[in-house]
CSV table of C-alpha atoms in Angstrom, one decimal:
chain,number,residue,atom,x,y,z
A,1,UNK,CA,-12.3,-59.2,-37.9
A,2,UNK,CA,-8.6,-59.6,-36.9
A,3,UNK,CA,-6.5,-56.4,-37.2
A,4,UNK,CA,-3.4,-54.7,-35.9
A,5,UNK,CA,-4.6,-51.3,-37.2
A,6,UNK,CA,-5.4,-49.5,-33.9
A,7,UNK,CA,-6.9,-46.4,-35.6
A,8,UNK,CA,-9.2,-48.7,-37.6
A,9,UNK,CA,-10.2,-50.5,-34.4
A,10,UNK,CA,-10.8,-47.3,-32.6
A,11,UNK,CA,-13.1,-46.0,-35.3
A,12,UNK,CA,-15.0,-49.2,-36.2
A,13,UNK,CA,-15.3,-51.8,-33.5
A,14,UNK,CA,-17.5,-51.7,-30.3
A,15,UNK,CA,-16.1,-54.9,-28.6
A,16,UNK,CA,-12.6,-56.4,-28.5
A,17,UNK,CA,-11.6,-60.0,-27.8
A,18,UNK,CA,-8.0,-60.4,-26.7
A,19,UNK,CA,-6.4,-63.9,-27.0
A,20,UNK,CA,-3.6,-64.2,-24.4
A,21,UNK,CA,-2.2,-67.2,-22.5
A,22,UNK,CA,-4.6,-69.6,-24.2
A,23,UNK,CA,-7.8,-67.7,-23.2
A,24,UNK,CA,-10.0,-65.1,-24.9
A,25,UNK,CA,-11.1,-62.1,-22.9
A,26,UNK,CA,-14.0,-59.8,-23.9
A,27,UNK,CA,-13.6,-56.0,-23.5
A,28,UNK,CA,-16.6,-53.8,-24.5
A,29,UNK,CA,-15.6,-50.6,-26.5
A,30,UNK,CA,-13.0,-49.8,-29.0
A,31,UNK,CA,-9.2,-50.4,-28.9
A,32,UNK,CA,-8.5,-47.4,-26.7
A,33,UNK,CA,-11.2,-48.5,-24.3
A,34,UNK,CA,-9.7,-52.0,-24.3
A,35,UNK,CA,-6.3,-50.8,-23.4
A,36,UNK,CA,-7.6,-48.6,-20.6
A,37,UNK,CA,-9.8,-51.4,-19.2
A,38,UNK,CA,-6.9,-53.9,-19.4
A,39,UNK,CA,-4.6,-51.6,-17.5
A,40,UNK,CA,-7.4,-51.0,-14.9
A,41,UNK,CA,-7.9,-54.7,-14.6
A,42,UNK,CA,-4.2,-55.3,-14.0
A,43,UNK,CA,-4.0,-52.5,-11.4
A,44,UNK,CA,-7.1,-53.8,-9.7
A,45,UNK,CA,-5.8,-57.4,-9.6
A,46,UNK,CA,-2.4,-56.2,-8.3
A,47,UNK,CA,-4.2,-54.1,-5.6
A,48,UNK,CA,-6.3,-57.1,-4.6
A,49,UNK,CA,-3.3,-59.4,-4.5
A,50,UNK,CA,-1.3,-57.0,-2.3
A,51,UNK,CA,-4.3,-56.4,-0.1
A,52,UNK,CA,-4.7,-60.2,0.4
A,53,UNK,CA,-1.1,-60.7,1.1
A,54,UNK,CA,-1.3,-57.9,3.7
A,55,UNK,CA,-4.4,-59.5,5.2
A,56,UNK,CA,-2.8,-63.0,5.3
A,57,UNK,CA,0.2,-61.5,7.1
A,58,UNK,CA,-2.1,-59.7,9.6
A,59,UNK,CA,-4.1,-62.9,10.4
A,60,UNK,CA,-0.9,-64.8,10.8
A,61,UNK,CA,0.4,-62.3,13.3
A,62,UNK,CA,-2.8,-62.9,15.3
A,63,UNK,CA,-2.4,-66.7,15.1
A,64,UNK,CA,1.3,-66.4,16.2
A,65,UNK,CA,0.4,-64.1,19.1
A,66,UNK,CA,-2.6,-66.0,20.6
A,67,UNK,CA,-2.2,-69.6,19.6
A,68,UNK,CA,-0.5,-70.5,23.0
A,69,UNK,CA,-2.9,-68.4,25.2
A,70,UNK,CA,-5.7,-70.6,26.6
A,71,UNK,CA,-8.3,-67.8,26.5
A,72,UNK,CA,-7.5,-66.9,22.9
A,73,UNK,CA,-6.7,-70.2,21.3
A,74,UNK,CA,-10.2,-70.5,19.7
A,75,UNK,CA,-9.7,-67.1,18.1
A,76,UNK,CA,-6.3,-68.1,16.8
A,77,UNK,CA,-7.7,-71.3,15.3
A,78,UNK,CA,-10.5,-69.3,13.6
A,79,UNK,CA,-8.0,-67.0,12.0
A,80,UNK,CA,-5.8,-69.9,10.9
A,81,UNK,CA,-8.8,-71.5,9.3
A,82,UNK,CA,-9.7,-68.2,7.6
A,83,UNK,CA,-6.2,-68.3,6.0
A,84,UNK,CA,-6.6,-71.9,4.9
A,85,UNK,CA,-10.1,-71.3,3.4
A,86,UNK,CA,-9.2,-68.1,1.7
A,87,UNK,CA,-9.4,-68.2,-2.1
A,88,UNK,CA,-5.8,-67.2,-3.0
A,89,UNK,CA,-5.2,-64.5,-5.6
A,90,UNK,CA,-2.2,-65.2,-7.8
A,91,UNK,CA,0.1,-62.3,-8.6
A,92,UNK,CA,-0.9,-61.1,-12.1
A,93,UNK,CA,1.5,-61.3,-15.0
A,94,UNK,CA,2.4,-58.0,-16.5
A,95,UNK,CA,0.8,-57.6,-19.9
A,96,UNK,CA,3.9,-55.8,-21.4
A,97,UNK,CA,6.7,-58.1,-20.4
A,98,UNK,CA,7.4,-59.4,-23.9
A,99,UNK,CA,8.8,-56.2,-25.4
A,100,UNK,CA,12.1,-55.1,-26.8
A,101,UNK,CA,14.3,-52.4,-25.5
A,102,UNK,CA,17.6,-50.8,-26.4
A,103,UNK,CA,19.9,-47.9,-25.8
A,104,UNK,CA,18.4,-45.4,-28.3
A,105,UNK,CA,20.6,-42.5,-27.4
A,106,UNK,CA,22.9,-41.3,-30.2
A,107,UNK,CA,26.6,-41.8,-29.9
A,108,UNK,CA,27.2,-38.1,-30.7
A,109,UNK,CA,25.0,-35.0,-31.1
A,110,UNK,CA,24.3,-33.2,-34.4
A,111,UNK,CA,24.2,-29.4,-34.7
A,112,UNK,CA,20.9,-27.6,-34.6
A,113,UNK,CA,20.5,-27.6,-38.4
A,114,UNK,CA,20.1,-31.3,-39.4
A,115,UNK,CA,18.7,-31.3,-43.0
A,116,UNK,CA,18.0,-28.5,-45.6
A,117,UNK,CA,16.1,-29.5,-48.7
A,118,UNK,CA,15.8,-26.9,-51.5
A,119,UNK,CA,13.5,-27.4,-54.5
A,120,UNK,CA,14.4,-31.1,-54.5
A,121,UNK,CA,12.7,-33.0,-57.4
A,122,UNK,CA,12.4,-36.7,-56.8
A,123,UNK,CA,11.4,-39.6,-59.0
A,124,UNK,CA,12.7,-42.1,-61.5
A,125,UNK,CA,12.0,-41.2,-65.2
A,126,UNK,CA,9.9,-38.2,-64.4
A,127,UNK,CA,9.4,-36.0,-61.2
A,128,UNK,CA,7.0,-37.3,-58.7
A,129,UNK,CA,7.1,-34.3,-56.3
A,130,UNK,CA,9.1,-31.2,-55.4
A,131,UNK,CA,10.2,-31.0,-51.7
A,132,UNK,CA,11.4,-28.1,-49.5
A,133,UNK,CA,12.2,-28.7,-45.9
A,134,UNK,CA,14.3,-27.3,-43.1
A,135,UNK,CA,14.7,-29.9,-40.3
A,136,UNK,CA,16.1,-29.1,-36.9
A,137,UNK,CA,17.7,-31.2,-34.2
A,138,UNK,CA,15.1,-33.3,-32.3
A,139,UNK,CA,12.3,-32.9,-34.9
A,140,UNK,CA,10.2,-36.0,-35.5
A,141,UNK,CA,8.9,-35.7,-39.0
A,142,UNK,CA,6.1,-38.0,-40.2
A,143,UNK,CA,5.6,-38.3,-44.0
A,144,UNK,CA,2.1,-39.0,-45.2
A,145,UNK,CA,0.4,-39.5,-48.5
A,146,UNK,CA,-1.1,-42.0,-50.9
A,147,UNK,CA,0.7,-44.7,-52.6
A,148,UNK,CA,3.0,-43.8,-55.5
A,149,UNK,CA,3.4,-40.2,-54.7
A,150,UNK,CA,7.1,-40.3,-53.7
A,151,UNK,CA,7.3,-40.9,-49.9
A,152,UNK,CA,9.7,-43.8,-50.0
A,153,UNK,CA,11.4,-42.3,-53.1
A,154,UNK,CA,12.3,-39.3,-51.0
A,155,UNK,CA,13.9,-41.5,-48.3
A,156,UNK,CA,15.9,-43.4,-50.9
A,157,UNK,CA,17.1,-40.1,-52.4
A,158,UNK,CA,18.2,-38.8,-49.0
A,159,UNK,CA,20.3,-41.9,-48.2
A,160,UNK,CA,21.9,-41.9,-51.7
A,161,UNK,CA,20.1,-44.9,-53.2
A,162,UNK,CA,18.5,-42.7,-55.9
A,163,UNK,CA,19.8,-39.5,-57.6
A,164,UNK,CA,17.9,-36.3,-57.3
A,165,UNK,CA,16.4,-35.1,-60.6
A,166,UNK,CA,17.0,-31.5,-59.7
A,167,UNK,CA,17.4,-29.3,-56.7
A,168,UNK,CA,19.4,-30.4,-53.7
A,169,UNK,CA,19.7,-31.3,-50.1
A,170,UNK,CA,22.3,-31.0,-47.4
A,171,UNK,CA,22.8,-32.7,-44.0
A,172,UNK,CA,24.3,-30.7,-41.1
A,173,UNK,CA,27.5,-31.5,-39.1
A,174,UNK,CA,28.0,-34.7,-37.3
A,175,UNK,CA,25.0,-36.4,-38.9
A,176,UNK,CA,25.1,-40.2,-38.6
A,177,UNK,CA,22.2,-41.8,-40.4
A,178,UNK,CA,20.4,-45.1,-39.5
A,179,UNK,CA,18.2,-46.2,-42.4
A,180,UNK,CA,15.4,-48.8,-42.2
A,181,UNK,CA,14.0,-50.1,-45.5
A,182,UNK,CA,10.9,-52.3,-45.2
A,183,UNK,CA,11.8,-54.2,-48.3
A,184,UNK,CA,15.5,-54.8,-47.4
A,185,UNK,CA,14.4,-56.0,-43.9
A,186,UNK,CA,12.5,-58.9,-45.5
A,187,UNK,CA,15.5,-60.6,-47.0
A,188,UNK,CA,16.0,-64.4,-47.0
A,189,UNK,CA,19.1,-66.2,-45.7
A,190,UNK,CA,20.1,-69.5,-44.3
A,191,UNK,CA,22.4,-67.8,-41.8
A,192,UNK,CA,21.4,-67.9,-38.1
A,193,UNK,CA,20.4,-64.7,-36.4
A,194,UNK,CA,23.6,-64.7,-34.4
A,195,UNK,CA,25.9,-65.2,-37.5
A,196,UNK,CA,24.0,-62.6,-39.5
A,197,UNK,CA,24.4,-60.0,-36.6
A,198,UNK,CA,28.1,-61.0,-36.2
A,199,UNK,CA,28.7,-60.3,-39.9
A,200,UNK,CA,28.0,-56.6,-39.3
A,201,UNK,CA,29.7,-56.5,-35.9
A,202,UNK,CA,32.6,-58.9,-36.1
A,203,UNK,CA,34.5,-57.3,-33.2
A,204,UNK,CA,31.8,-58.2,-30.6
A,205,UNK,CA,32.2,-61.1,-28.3
A,206,UNK,CA,29.4,-63.7,-28.3
A,207,UNK,CA,28.2,-62.3,-24.9
A,208,UNK,CA,28.0,-58.8,-26.3
A,209,UNK,CA,26.3,-59.9,-29.5
A,210,UNK,CA,23.7,-62.0,-27.6
A,211,UNK,CA,23.1,-59.1,-25.1
A,212,UNK,CA,22.4,-56.8,-28.1
A,213,UNK,CA,20.1,-59.4,-29.7
A,214,UNK,CA,18.4,-60.1,-26.3
A,215,UNK,CA,17.4,-56.4,-26.1
A,216,UNK,CA,15.2,-57.1,-29.2
A,217,UNK,CA,13.7,-60.4,-27.8
A,218,UNK,CA,16.2,-62.8,-29.4
A,219,UNK,CA,17.0,-64.9,-26.4
A,220,UNK,CA,18.2,-68.4,-25.7
A,221,UNK,CA,17.9,-70.7,-28.7
A,222,UNK,CA,16.2,-67.9,-30.7
A,223,UNK,CA,19.7,-66.7,-31.8
A,224,UNK,CA,20.3,-70.0,-33.7
A,225,UNK,CA,17.1,-69.6,-35.8
A,226,UNK,CA,17.8,-69.3,-39.6
A,227,UNK,CA,16.7,-65.9,-41.0
A,228,UNK,CA,14.4,-67.8,-43.4
A,229,UNK,CA,12.5,-69.2,-40.3
A,230,UNK,CA,11.8,-65.7,-38.8
A,231,UNK,CA,8.4,-64.0,-39.0
A,232,UNK,CA,8.0,-60.6,-40.6
A,233,UNK,CA,7.9,-59.0,-37.1
A,234,UNK,CA,11.1,-60.8,-36.1
A,235,UNK,CA,12.9,-59.7,-39.2
A,236,UNK,CA,11.9,-56.1,-38.5
A,237,UNK,CA,13.3,-56.4,-34.9
A,238,UNK,CA,16.5,-57.8,-36.2
A,239,UNK,CA,16.9,-55.0,-38.7
A,240,UNK,CA,16.2,-52.4,-36.0
A,241,UNK,CA,18.7,-54.1,-33.7
A,242,UNK,CA,21.5,-53.8,-36.3
A,243,UNK,CA,20.6,-50.1,-37.1
A,244,UNK,CA,20.4,-49.0,-33.4
A,245,UNK,CA,23.6,-50.8,-32.4
A,246,UNK,CA,25.4,-48.1,-34.3
A,247,UNK,CA,23.6,-45.4,-32.3
A,248,UNK,CA,22.8,-43.0,-35.1
A,249,UNK,CA,21.7,-39.5,-34.4
A,250,UNK,CA,19.3,-39.3,-37.4
A,251,UNK,CA,16.9,-42.2,-38.0
A,252,UNK,CA,15.2,-42.6,-41.4
A,253,UNK,CA,12.6,-45.2,-41.3
A,254,UNK,CA,10.3,-46.5,-44.1
A,255,UNK,CA,7.2,-48.2,-42.7
A,256,UNK,CA,8.8,-49.5,-39.6
A,257,UNK,CA,5.6,-50.9,-38.0
A,258,UNK,CA,4.7,-53.2,-41.0
A,259,UNK,CA,4.7,-56.8,-39.9
A,260,UNK,CA,4.8,-55.8,-36.2
A,261,UNK,CA,2.2,-56.8,-33.7
A,262,UNK,CA,0.5,-54.2,-31.5
A,263,UNK,CA,2.8,-54.7,-28.5
A,264,UNK,CA,5.8,-54.2,-30.8
A,265,UNK,CA,4.3,-51.1,-32.3
A,266,UNK,CA,3.7,-49.6,-28.9
A,267,UNK,CA,7.2,-50.4,-27.7
A,268,UNK,CA,8.7,-48.8,-30.8
A,269,UNK,CA,6.4,-45.7,-30.3
A,270,UNK,CA,7.6,-45.3,-26.7
A,271,UNK,CA,11.3,-45.6,-27.7
A,272,UNK,CA,11.0,-43.1,-30.6
A,273,UNK,CA,9.1,-40.6,-28.4
A,274,UNK,CA,12.1,-40.7,-26.0
A,275,UNK,CA,14.7,-40.6,-28.7
A,276,UNK,CA,16.8,-37.5,-28.4
A,277,UNK,CA,18.0,-37.5,-32.0
A,278,UNK,CA,16.1,-36.5,-35.2
A,279,UNK,CA,13.6,-38.8,-36.8
A,280,UNK,CA,12.2,-38.9,-40.4
A,281,UNK,CA,9.7,-41.7,-41.1
A,282,UNK,CA,7.1,-42.8,-43.6
A,283,UNK,CA,4.1,-44.7,-42.2
A,284,UNK,CA,0.5,-45.5,-43.1
A,285,UNK,CA,-0.2,-46.4,-39.4
A,286,UNK,CA,-2.1,-43.2,-38.4
A,287,UNK,CA,-2.0,-44.3,-34.7
A,288,UNK,CA,1.7,-44.6,-34.8
A,289,UNK,CA,2.1,-41.2,-36.6
A,290,UNK,CA,-0.2,-39.6,-34.0
A,291,UNK,CA,1.9,-40.9,-31.2
A,292,UNK,CA,5.3,-40.0,-32.5
A,293,UNK,CA,5.4,-37.2,-35.1
A,294,UNK,CA,5.6,-33.5,-34.1
A,295,UNK,CA,5.8,-32.2,-37.7
A,296,UNK,CA,4.2,-33.6,-40.9
A,297,UNK,CA,5.2,-33.6,-44.5
A,298,UNK,CA,2.1,-34.5,-46.6
A,299,UNK,CA,2.3,-35.6,-50.3
A,300,UNK,CA,-0.8,-34.3,-52.0
A,301,UNK,CA,-1.4,-34.3,-55.8
A,302,UNK,CA,2.1,-33.7,-56.9
A,303,UNK,CA,2.9,-31.1,-54.2
A,304,UNK,CA,4.2,-31.4,-50.7
A,305,UNK,CA,2.9,-29.4,-47.7
A,306,UNK,CA,4.8,-29.0,-44.4
A,307,UNK,CA,2.8,-28.7,-41.2
A,308,UNK,CA,4.4,-27.5,-37.9
A,309,UNK,CA,2.2,-29.8,-35.8
A,310,UNK,CA,1.3,-33.5,-35.3
A,311,UNK,CA,-1.4,-35.8,-36.6
A,312,UNK,CA,-4.3,-34.8,-34.3
A,313,UNK,CA,-4.0,-31.1,-35.3
A,314,UNK,CA,-3.7,-32.2,-39.0
A,315,UNK,CA,-6.9,-34.3,-38.7
A,316,UNK,CA,-8.7,-31.4,-37.0
A,317,UNK,CA,-7.7,-29.2,-40.0
A,318,UNK,CA,-9.0,-31.7,-42.5
A,319,UNK,CA,-12.3,-32.0,-40.6
A,320,UNK,CA,-12.7,-28.2,-40.5
A,321,UNK,CA,-12.0,-28.0,-44.2
A,322,UNK,CA,-14.5,-30.7,-45.0
A,323,UNK,CA,-17.3,-29.1,-42.9
A,324,UNK,CA,-16.5,-25.7,-44.4
A,325,UNK,CA,-16.7,-27.1,-48.0
A,326,UNK,CA,-20.1,-28.5,-47.1
A,327,UNK,CA,-21.2,-25.2,-45.8
A,328,UNK,CA,-21.3,-26.3,-42.1
A,329,UNK,CA,-19.1,-24.4,-39.7
A,330,UNK,CA,-18.2,-26.0,-36.5
A,331,UNK,CA,-18.9,-24.0,-33.4
A,332,UNK,CA,-16.3,-24.3,-30.7
A,333,UNK,CA,-17.9,-24.9,-27.4
A,334,UNK,CA,-17.2,-22.4,-24.7
A,335,UNK,CA,-15.1,-23.5,-21.8
A,336,UNK,CA,-17.1,-24.5,-18.9
A,337,UNK,CA,-14.8,-23.4,-16.1
A,338,UNK,CA,-11.5,-25.0,-15.1
A,339,UNK,CA,-11.9,-25.3,-11.4
A,340,UNK,CA,-13.6,-28.1,-9.5
A,341,UNK,CA,-15.0,-27.0,-6.2
A,342,UNK,CA,-13.8,-28.9,-3.2
A,343,UNK,CA,-15.2,-29.2,0.3
A,344,UNK,CA,-12.5,-27.8,2.5
A,345,UNK,CA,-14.2,-28.8,5.7
A,346,UNK,CA,-12.3,-31.2,7.9
A,347,UNK,CA,-13.4,-33.5,10.5
A,348,UNK,CA,-11.4,-33.4,13.6
A,349,UNK,CA,-10.7,-36.7,15.3
A,350,UNK,CA,-8.6,-37.8,18.2
A,351,UNK,CA,-8.1,-40.3,20.8
A,352,UNK,CA,-8.3,-39.6,24.5
A,353,UNK,CA,-5.0,-40.3,26.2
A,354,UNK,CA,-4.6,-42.9,28.9
A,355,UNK,CA,-3.8,-40.2,31.4
A,356,UNK,CA,-6.9,-38.2,30.6
A,357,UNK,CA,-9.0,-41.4,30.9
A,358,UNK,CA,-7.4,-42.3,34.2
A,359,UNK,CA,-8.1,-38.7,35.5
A,360,UNK,CA,-11.8,-38.6,34.4
A,361,UNK,CA,-14.2,-37.2,37.0
A,362,UNK,CA,-17.2,-39.1,38.2
A,363,UNK,CA,-20.8,-37.6,38.3
A,364,UNK,CA,-20.2,-36.1,41.8
A,365,UNK,CA,-17.1,-34.2,40.6
A,366,UNK,CA,-14.8,-36.6,42.5
A,367,UNK,CA,-11.8,-38.4,40.9
A,368,UNK,CA,-12.7,-42.0,40.0
A,369,UNK,CA,-10.4,-44.7,41.3
A,370,UNK,CA,-8.8,-47.1,38.8
A,371,UNK,CA,-10.4,-50.6,38.9
A,372,UNK,CA,-8.4,-53.2,36.9
A,373,UNK,CA,-11.3,-55.7,36.8
A,374,UNK,CA,-13.8,-53.1,35.6
A,375,UNK,CA,-11.3,-51.8,33.0
A,376,UNK,CA,-10.8,-55.4,31.7
A,377,UNK,CA,-14.5,-56.0,31.5
A,378,UNK,CA,-15.0,-52.7,29.6
A,379,UNK,CA,-12.3,-53.7,27.1
A,380,UNK,CA,-13.6,-57.2,26.7
A,381,UNK,CA,-17.0,-55.7,25.7
A,382,UNK,CA,-15.3,-53.5,23.2
A,383,UNK,CA,-13.3,-56.4,21.7
A,384,UNK,CA,-16.5,-58.5,21.4
A,385,UNK,CA,-18.4,-55.6,19.8
A,386,UNK,CA,-15.5,-55.0,17.3
A,387,UNK,CA,-15.5,-58.7,16.4
A,388,UNK,CA,-19.2,-58.7,15.8
A,389,UNK,CA,-19.0,-55.6,13.6
A,390,UNK,CA,-16.1,-57.1,11.7
A,391,UNK,CA,-18.0,-60.3,11.0
A,392,UNK,CA,-20.9,-58.3,9.6
A,393,UNK,CA,-18.7,-56.3,7.3
A,394,UNK,CA,-16.7,-59.3,6.2
A,395,UNK,CA,-20.0,-61.1,5.2
A,396,UNK,CA,-21.1,-58.0,3.3
A,397,UNK,CA,-17.7,-57.9,1.5
A,398,UNK,CA,-18.0,-61.5,0.4
A,399,UNK,CA,-21.5,-60.7,-0.9
A,400,UNK,CA,-20.2,-57.7,-2.9
A,401,UNK,CA,-17.4,-59.7,-4.4
A,402,UNK,CA,-19.9,-62.4,-5.5
A,403,UNK,CA,-22.1,-59.7,-7.0
A,404,UNK,CA,-19.1,-58.4,-9.0
A,405,UNK,CA,-18.9,-61.8,-10.8
A,406,UNK,CA,-22.6,-61.9,-11.8
A,407,UNK,CA,-22.7,-62.5,-15.6
A,408,UNK,CA,-25.3,-59.8,-16.3
A,409,UNK,CA,-23.0,-57.1,-14.9
A,410,UNK,CA,-19.9,-58.1,-17.1
A,411,UNK,CA,-21.0,-55.8,-19.9
A,412,UNK,CA,-21.9,-52.9,-17.7
A,413,UNK,CA,-18.8,-50.8,-17.0
A,414,UNK,CA,-20.7,-48.3,-14.8
A,415,UNK,CA,-22.3,-51.1,-12.6
A,416,UNK,CA,-18.9,-52.9,-12.2
A,417,UNK,CA,-17.3,-49.5,-11.3
A,418,UNK,CA,-20.0,-48.8,-8.7
A,419,UNK,CA,-19.7,-52.2,-7.0
A,420,UNK,CA,-15.9,-52.0,-7.0
A,421,UNK,CA,-16.1,-48.6,-5.3
A,422,UNK,CA,-18.2,-50.1,-2.6
A,423,UNK,CA,-15.7,-53.0,-2.2
A,424,UNK,CA,-12.8,-50.6,-1.9
A,425,UNK,CA,-14.5,-48.4,0.7
A,426,UNK,CA,-15.6,-51.5,2.7
A,427,UNK,CA,-12.1,-53.0,2.6
A,428,UNK,CA,-10.7,-49.7,4.0
A,429,UNK,CA,-13.3,-49.8,6.8
A,430,UNK,CA,-12.4,-53.4,7.6
A,431,UNK,CA,-8.7,-52.6,7.7
A,432,UNK,CA,-9.3,-49.7,10.1
A,433,UNK,CA,-11.5,-51.9,12.3
A,434,UNK,CA,-9.0,-54.7,12.4
A,435,UNK,CA,-6.3,-52.2,13.5
A,436,UNK,CA,-8.6,-51.0,16.3
A,437,UNK,CA,-9.4,-54.6,17.2
A,438,UNK,CA,-5.7,-55.4,17.4
A,439,UNK,CA,-5.0,-52.4,19.6
A,440,UNK,CA,-7.9,-53.4,22.0
A,441,UNK,CA,-6.6,-57.0,22.1
A,442,UNK,CA,-3.1,-55.8,23.0
A,443,UNK,CA,-4.6,-53.7,25.8
A,444,UNK,CA,-6.5,-56.7,27.1
A,445,UNK,CA,-3.4,-58.9,26.9
A,446,UNK,CA,-1.4,-56.3,28.9
A,447,UNK,CA,-4.1,-56.2,31.6
A,448,UNK,CA,-4.1,-60.0,31.9
A,449,UNK,CA,-0.3,-60.0,32.4
C-alpha cells in the first residue's frame, strides 16, 4: 500500500519501503521505526564520513612527514597507497533539506483571553452542535469528530462566513486571524505563483516577494508556474505562505495537512509547535493532532466535549472506557525503579615522564647511564610492535565491515547493532594506537636528528 497516513502506517505495517533519489530502501518495522532507523543511518553515515576524513588527514600527515626520509620512505609510500585504495565515503545528503520555513512569530501579541464561546449553536438550516469554549493565549486546540458533525462549520462561523444560529462568541483584544480553508486553497487560476502572491501584497518588491515564496519552496522558475499547474501540496504551501506573511496571532486552520506529503506535514508540525500564538485547527490526521494539540474539542453525537489534554491522553481515555465497558480493567504496572546503577570505579592511568625514565635505578640500586643507541633500539621495537598490532586490528576492522553488509543480517536490527558496536569500539582502539604510534615515531625522529 501507498499512504501518507502516519498513524495508519504505525498501526498496520511491519515493513516500509522509501523511494528517494531513484532508489527504494527497505526498513523493517512501522513508520516510527522507519524514521528512527533512517535518522540512525544518516548519523552513522555522517560519523563514518567524518572518521574517514580524519583518517585520510592523519595518513596524509604521515606521508608528508616521512616521504623525504630514506629510512621511512617505504612507510610513507604504504600510507599513500592506503589513501589511494581506500573506498571513499561520500558525505550523506540530509533527508530533510526540501522543507519550507517561515517567520511564524505574530506581529503583535493578544491578551490572555483569546476566545470565549457561550452556548453557540452552529449549522445551516438546523443546529448541528452547541459549543462552549474559553480559549487562552498560546492554546493549541485540535478539533476532532466524524464527518458532518460541524467541525468546519464552527470554523466558518468564527471567521464570519456563516451566521450563528444562537448564542455567541467573542474574540479578545489585538486578535489578528489567519484562516486556512482547504476548499479555498484548491482554487484554479491561470496566474503565475508570483503574480497571485503579488495581488495580495502589491507593495512588496520582486526580491521581497520571491524571498517570501522561497521560504515555502517556490524557488527559481517555480514562481512562474501557473496556479493550475500546481499540485495539491503546492497549493496548500502557497495558501499558507500568504496567510503567514501577514503574521497573525491566531491561526484557524481547516485540514491543513490534506494534500501534503509526509515531509511537509512534519515541517508544519514543527512550525506550529514552536508558534507562540494561539491555534485552532480541524484535522483527521491523528498523528498531526498528537504532535501539535494541547487541548481537544471533540464533536460526538450532537454534543461537544472539551478536554484539557492532548491526543495521547484522549486515546488512553478511550481505551480505558472500552475495556471497562467490556468488564476488563487495566492494571497499571508498578514502577520498576527509576535509577540505573553505575559502576563508579575508575581506572587510573598515566605515563611515566621522561625525567623519571631517565632517573630509573638499575637492579643494583645504581643510577643507569643514558645510552642513545639503546634508547633508539628500544623505541624502534615499540614502533614495530605498534605497527604489527595496528595491522591486525585494521584487518579485523575490514572483516567486521564486510560482515555488516552480509544480506542475511540486513533484516536483523539486533545483529547489525551488535556488529556496529564492535566496529565503533575497534575504531576507537585503532585511533588511540595510531596516536601512540605517531608519538613513538616522533621520538624516534628526534633521536635520529
